[in-house]
Amino acid sequence: MPYARISLHRGKSADYLQALSQGLHDALVESFGIPVADRFHVIHQHEAGELIFDRNYLGGPRSDDYVLIAITGGKPRDTATKRRFYRALVERLEAAIGLS
């Protein structure tokens, strides 16, 4: 049962939040092999100044559309599985909401 906390700046539409959650969920189902009904996401929306991040870390740049996703996976996954997950997540979020 992966549990995900999603943090982003306030102001995105309900459709955007749903697409963000769905992209994350689909990547978890595909890469971690969790059941489709196993979805536990909490979305935290923050005012300006409440979500602090380095805009240039590891090559950046990062905009105000930055999203921080913290996952408690429930059981350990090997490095190859985690890489598949990250690749799937990036592809889905870029396609669904234009997040790179």
PDB file of C-alpha atoms in Angstrom:
ATOM      1  CA  MET A   1       0.000   0.000   0.000  1.00  0.00           C
ATOM      2  CA  PRO A   2       2.046   2.983  -1.164  1.00  0.00           C
ATOM      3  CA  TYR A   3       0.990   6.224   0.478  1.00  0.00           C
ATOM      4  CA  ALA A   4       1.798   9.444  -1.393  1.00  0.00           C
ATOM      5  CA  ARG A   5       1.967  13.036  -0.217  1.00  0.00           C
ATOM      6  CA  ILE A   6       1.858  15.521  -3.080  1.00  0.00           C
ATOM      7  CA  SER A   7       2.867  19.117  -2.367  1.00  0.00           C
ATOM      8  CA  LEU A   8       2.474  22.035  -4.764  1.00  0.00           C
ATOM      9  CA  HIS A   9       1.574  25.713  -4.836  1.00  0.00           C
ATOM     10  CA  ARG A  10      -2.076  26.609  -4.356  1.00  0.00           C
ATOM     11  CA  GLY A  11      -4.189  27.522  -7.351  1.00  0.00           C
ATOM     12  CA  LYS A  12      -4.382  24.475  -9.631  1.00  0.00           C
ATOM     13  CA  SER A  13      -7.782  23.302 -10.816  1.00  0.00           C
ATOM     14  CA  ALA A  14      -9.522  20.178  -9.546  1.00  0.00           C
ATOM     15  CA  ASP A  15      -8.961  18.631 -12.994  1.00  0.00           C
ATOM     16  CA  TYR A  16      -5.220  19.310 -12.754  1.00  0.00           C
ATOM     17  CA  LEU A  17      -5.053  17.747  -9.280  1.00  0.00           C
ATOM     18  CA  GLN A  18      -7.010  14.703 -10.461  1.00  0.00           C
ATOM     19  CA  ALA A  19      -4.703  14.267 -13.488  1.00  0.00           C
ATOM     20  CA  LEU A  20      -1.652  14.600 -11.229  1.00  0.00           C
ATOM     21  CA  SER A  21      -2.979  11.948  -8.854  1.00  0.00           C
ATOM     22  CA  GLN A  22      -4.018   9.674 -11.715  1.00  0.00           C
ATOM     23  CA  GLY A  23      -0.603   9.914 -13.393  1.00  0.00           C
ATOM     24  CA  LEU A  24       1.094   9.026 -10.127  1.00  0.00           C
ATOM     25  CA  HIS A  25      -1.305   6.162  -9.503  1.00  0.00           C
ATOM     26  CA  ASP A  26      -0.914   4.728 -13.001  1.00  0.00           C
ATOM     27  CA  ALA A  27       2.887   4.785 -12.651  1.00  0.00           C
ATOM     28  CA  LEU A  28       2.633   2.991  -9.284  1.00  0.00           C
ATOM     29  CA  VAL A  29       0.287   0.333 -10.685  1.00  0.00           C
ATOM     30  CA  GLU A  30       2.528  -0.243 -13.697  1.00  0.00           C
ATOM     31  CA  SER A  31       5.902  -0.191 -11.945  1.00  0.00           C
ATOM     32  CA  PHE A  32       5.180  -1.446  -8.430  1.00  0.00           C
ATOM     33  CA  GLY A  33       2.434  -3.881  -9.393  1.00  0.00           C
ATOM     34  CA  ILE A  34      -0.025  -2.556  -6.822  1.00  0.00           C
ATOM     35  CA  PRO A  35      -3.755  -3.265  -7.173  1.00  0.00           C
ATOM     36  CA  VAL A  36      -5.735  -0.662  -9.130  1.00  0.00           C
ATOM     37  CA  ALA A  37      -7.933   0.052  -6.097  1.00  0.00           C
ATOM     38  CA  ASP A  38      -4.895   0.689  -3.864  1.00  0.00           C
ATOM     39  CA  ARG A  39      -4.812   4.505  -3.976  1.00  0.00           C
ATOM     40  CA  PHE A  40      -3.903   6.642  -0.972  1.00  0.00           C
ATOM     41  CA  HIS A  41      -2.862  10.184  -1.976  1.00  0.00           C
ATOM     42  CA  VAL A  42      -2.946  13.363   0.062  1.00  0.00           C
ATOM     43  CA  ILE A  43      -2.524  16.656  -1.785  1.00  0.00           C
ATOM     44  CA  HIS A  44      -1.132  19.623   0.118  1.00  0.00           C
ATOM     45  CA  GLN A  45      -1.463  23.035  -1.524  1.00  0.00           C
ATOM     46  CA  HIS A  46       0.795  25.775  -0.223  1.00  0.00           C
ATOM     47  CA  GLU A  47       0.754  29.556  -0.331  1.00  0.00           C
ATOM     48  CA  ALA A  48       3.717  31.432  -1.803  1.00  0.00           C
ATOM     49  CA  GLY A  49       6.701  31.046   0.524  1.00  0.00           C
ATOM     50  CA  GLU A  50       5.458  27.821   2.117  1.00  0.00           C
ATOM     51  CA  LEU A  51       6.981  25.398  -0.412  1.00  0.00           C
ATOM     52  CA  ILE A  52      10.691  26.043  -0.463  1.00  0.00           C
ATOM     53  CA  PHE A  53      12.945  24.367  -3.024  1.00  0.00           C
ATOM     54  CA  ASP A  54      16.172  25.043  -4.898  1.00  0.00           C
ATOM     55  CA  ARG A  55      15.185  26.204  -8.377  1.00  0.00           C
ATOM     56  CA  ASN A  56      18.494  25.023  -9.883  1.00  0.00           C
ATOM     57  CA  TYR A  57      19.238  21.762  -8.025  1.00  0.00           C
ATOM     58  CA  LEU A  58      20.629  19.052 -10.343  1.00  0.00           C
ATOM     59  CA  GLY A  59      20.391  21.273 -13.387  1.00  0.00           C
ATOM     60  CA  GLY A  60      16.959  22.836 -12.830  1.00  0.00           C
ATOM     61  CA  PRO A  61      15.434  25.213 -13.579  1.00  0.00           C
ATOM     62  CA  ARG A  62      12.272  24.727 -11.554  1.00  0.00           C
ATOM     63  CA  SER A  63       9.235  26.970 -11.883  1.00  0.00           C
ATOM     64  CA  ASP A  64       6.345  27.744  -9.557  1.00  0.00           C
ATOM     65  CA  ASP A  65       4.697  24.622 -11.023  1.00  0.00           C
ATOM     66  CA  TYR A  66       7.157  22.510  -9.005  1.00  0.00           C
ATOM     67  CA  VAL A  67       5.561  19.415  -7.453  1.00  0.00           C
ATOM     68  CA  LEU A  68       7.088  17.444  -4.576  1.00  0.00           C
ATOM     69  CA  ILE A  69       5.936  13.834  -4.251  1.00  0.00           C
ATOM     70  CA  ALA A  70       6.890  11.799  -1.182  1.00  0.00           C
ATOM     71  CA  ILE A  71       6.021   8.109  -1.276  1.00  0.00           C
ATOM     72  CA  THR A  72       5.999   5.610   1.549  1.00  0.00           C
ATOM     73  CA  GLY A  73       6.196   2.394  -0.438  1.00  0.00           C
ATOM     74  CA  GLY A  74       5.169  -0.179   2.139  1.00  0.00           C
ATOM     75  CA  LYS A  75       7.870  -2.632   1.102  1.00  0.00           C
ATOM     76  CA  PRO A  76      11.353  -2.209  -0.360  1.00  0.00           C
ATOM     77  CA  ARG A  77      11.745  -2.039  -4.164  1.00  0.00           C
ATOM     78  CA  ASP A  78      15.010  -2.634  -6.004  1.00  0.00           C
ATOM     79  CA  THR A  79      16.776   0.120  -7.924  1.00  0.00           C
ATOM     80  CA  ALA A  80      15.599  -1.098 -11.344  1.00  0.00           C
ATOM     81  CA  THR A  81      11.962  -1.022 -10.199  1.00  0.00           C
ATOM     82  CA  LYS A  82      12.336   2.494  -8.799  1.00  0.00           C
ATOM     83  CA  ARG A  83      13.921   3.696 -12.045  1.00  0.00           C
ATOM     84  CA  ARG A  84      11.034   2.208 -14.053  1.00  0.00           C
ATOM     85  CA  PHE A  85       8.620   3.984 -11.738  1.00  0.00           C
ATOM     86  CA  TYR A  86      10.347   7.375 -12.059  1.00  0.00           C
ATOM     87  CA  ARG A  87      10.495   7.041 -15.856  1.00  0.00           C
ATOM     88  CA  ALA A  88       6.793   6.103 -16.034  1.00  0.00           C
ATOM     89  CA  LEU A  89       5.851   8.938 -13.665  1.00  0.00           C
ATOM     90  CA  VAL A  90       7.717  11.563 -15.683  1.00  0.00           C
ATOM     91  CA  GLU A  91       6.175  10.382 -18.949  1.00  0.00           C
ATOM     92  CA  ARG A  92       2.653  10.357 -17.537  1.00  0.00           C
ATOM     93  CA  LEU A  93       2.836  13.747 -15.827  1.00  0.00           C
ATOM     94  CA  GLU A  94       4.322  15.395 -18.884  1.00  0.00           C
ATOM     95  CA  ALA A  95       1.558  13.957 -21.098  1.00  0.00           C
ATOM     96  CA  ALA A  96      -1.295  14.649 -18.671  1.00  0.00           C
ATOM     97  CA  ILE A  97      -0.465  18.094 -17.264  1.00  0.00           C
ATOM     98  CA  GLY A  98       2.625  19.287 -19.116  1.00  0.00           C
ATOM     99  CA  LEU A  99       4.866  18.885 -16.074  1.00  0.00           C
ATOM    100  CA  SER A 100       8.479  18.227 -17.003  1.00  0.00           C
TER     101      SER A 100
END
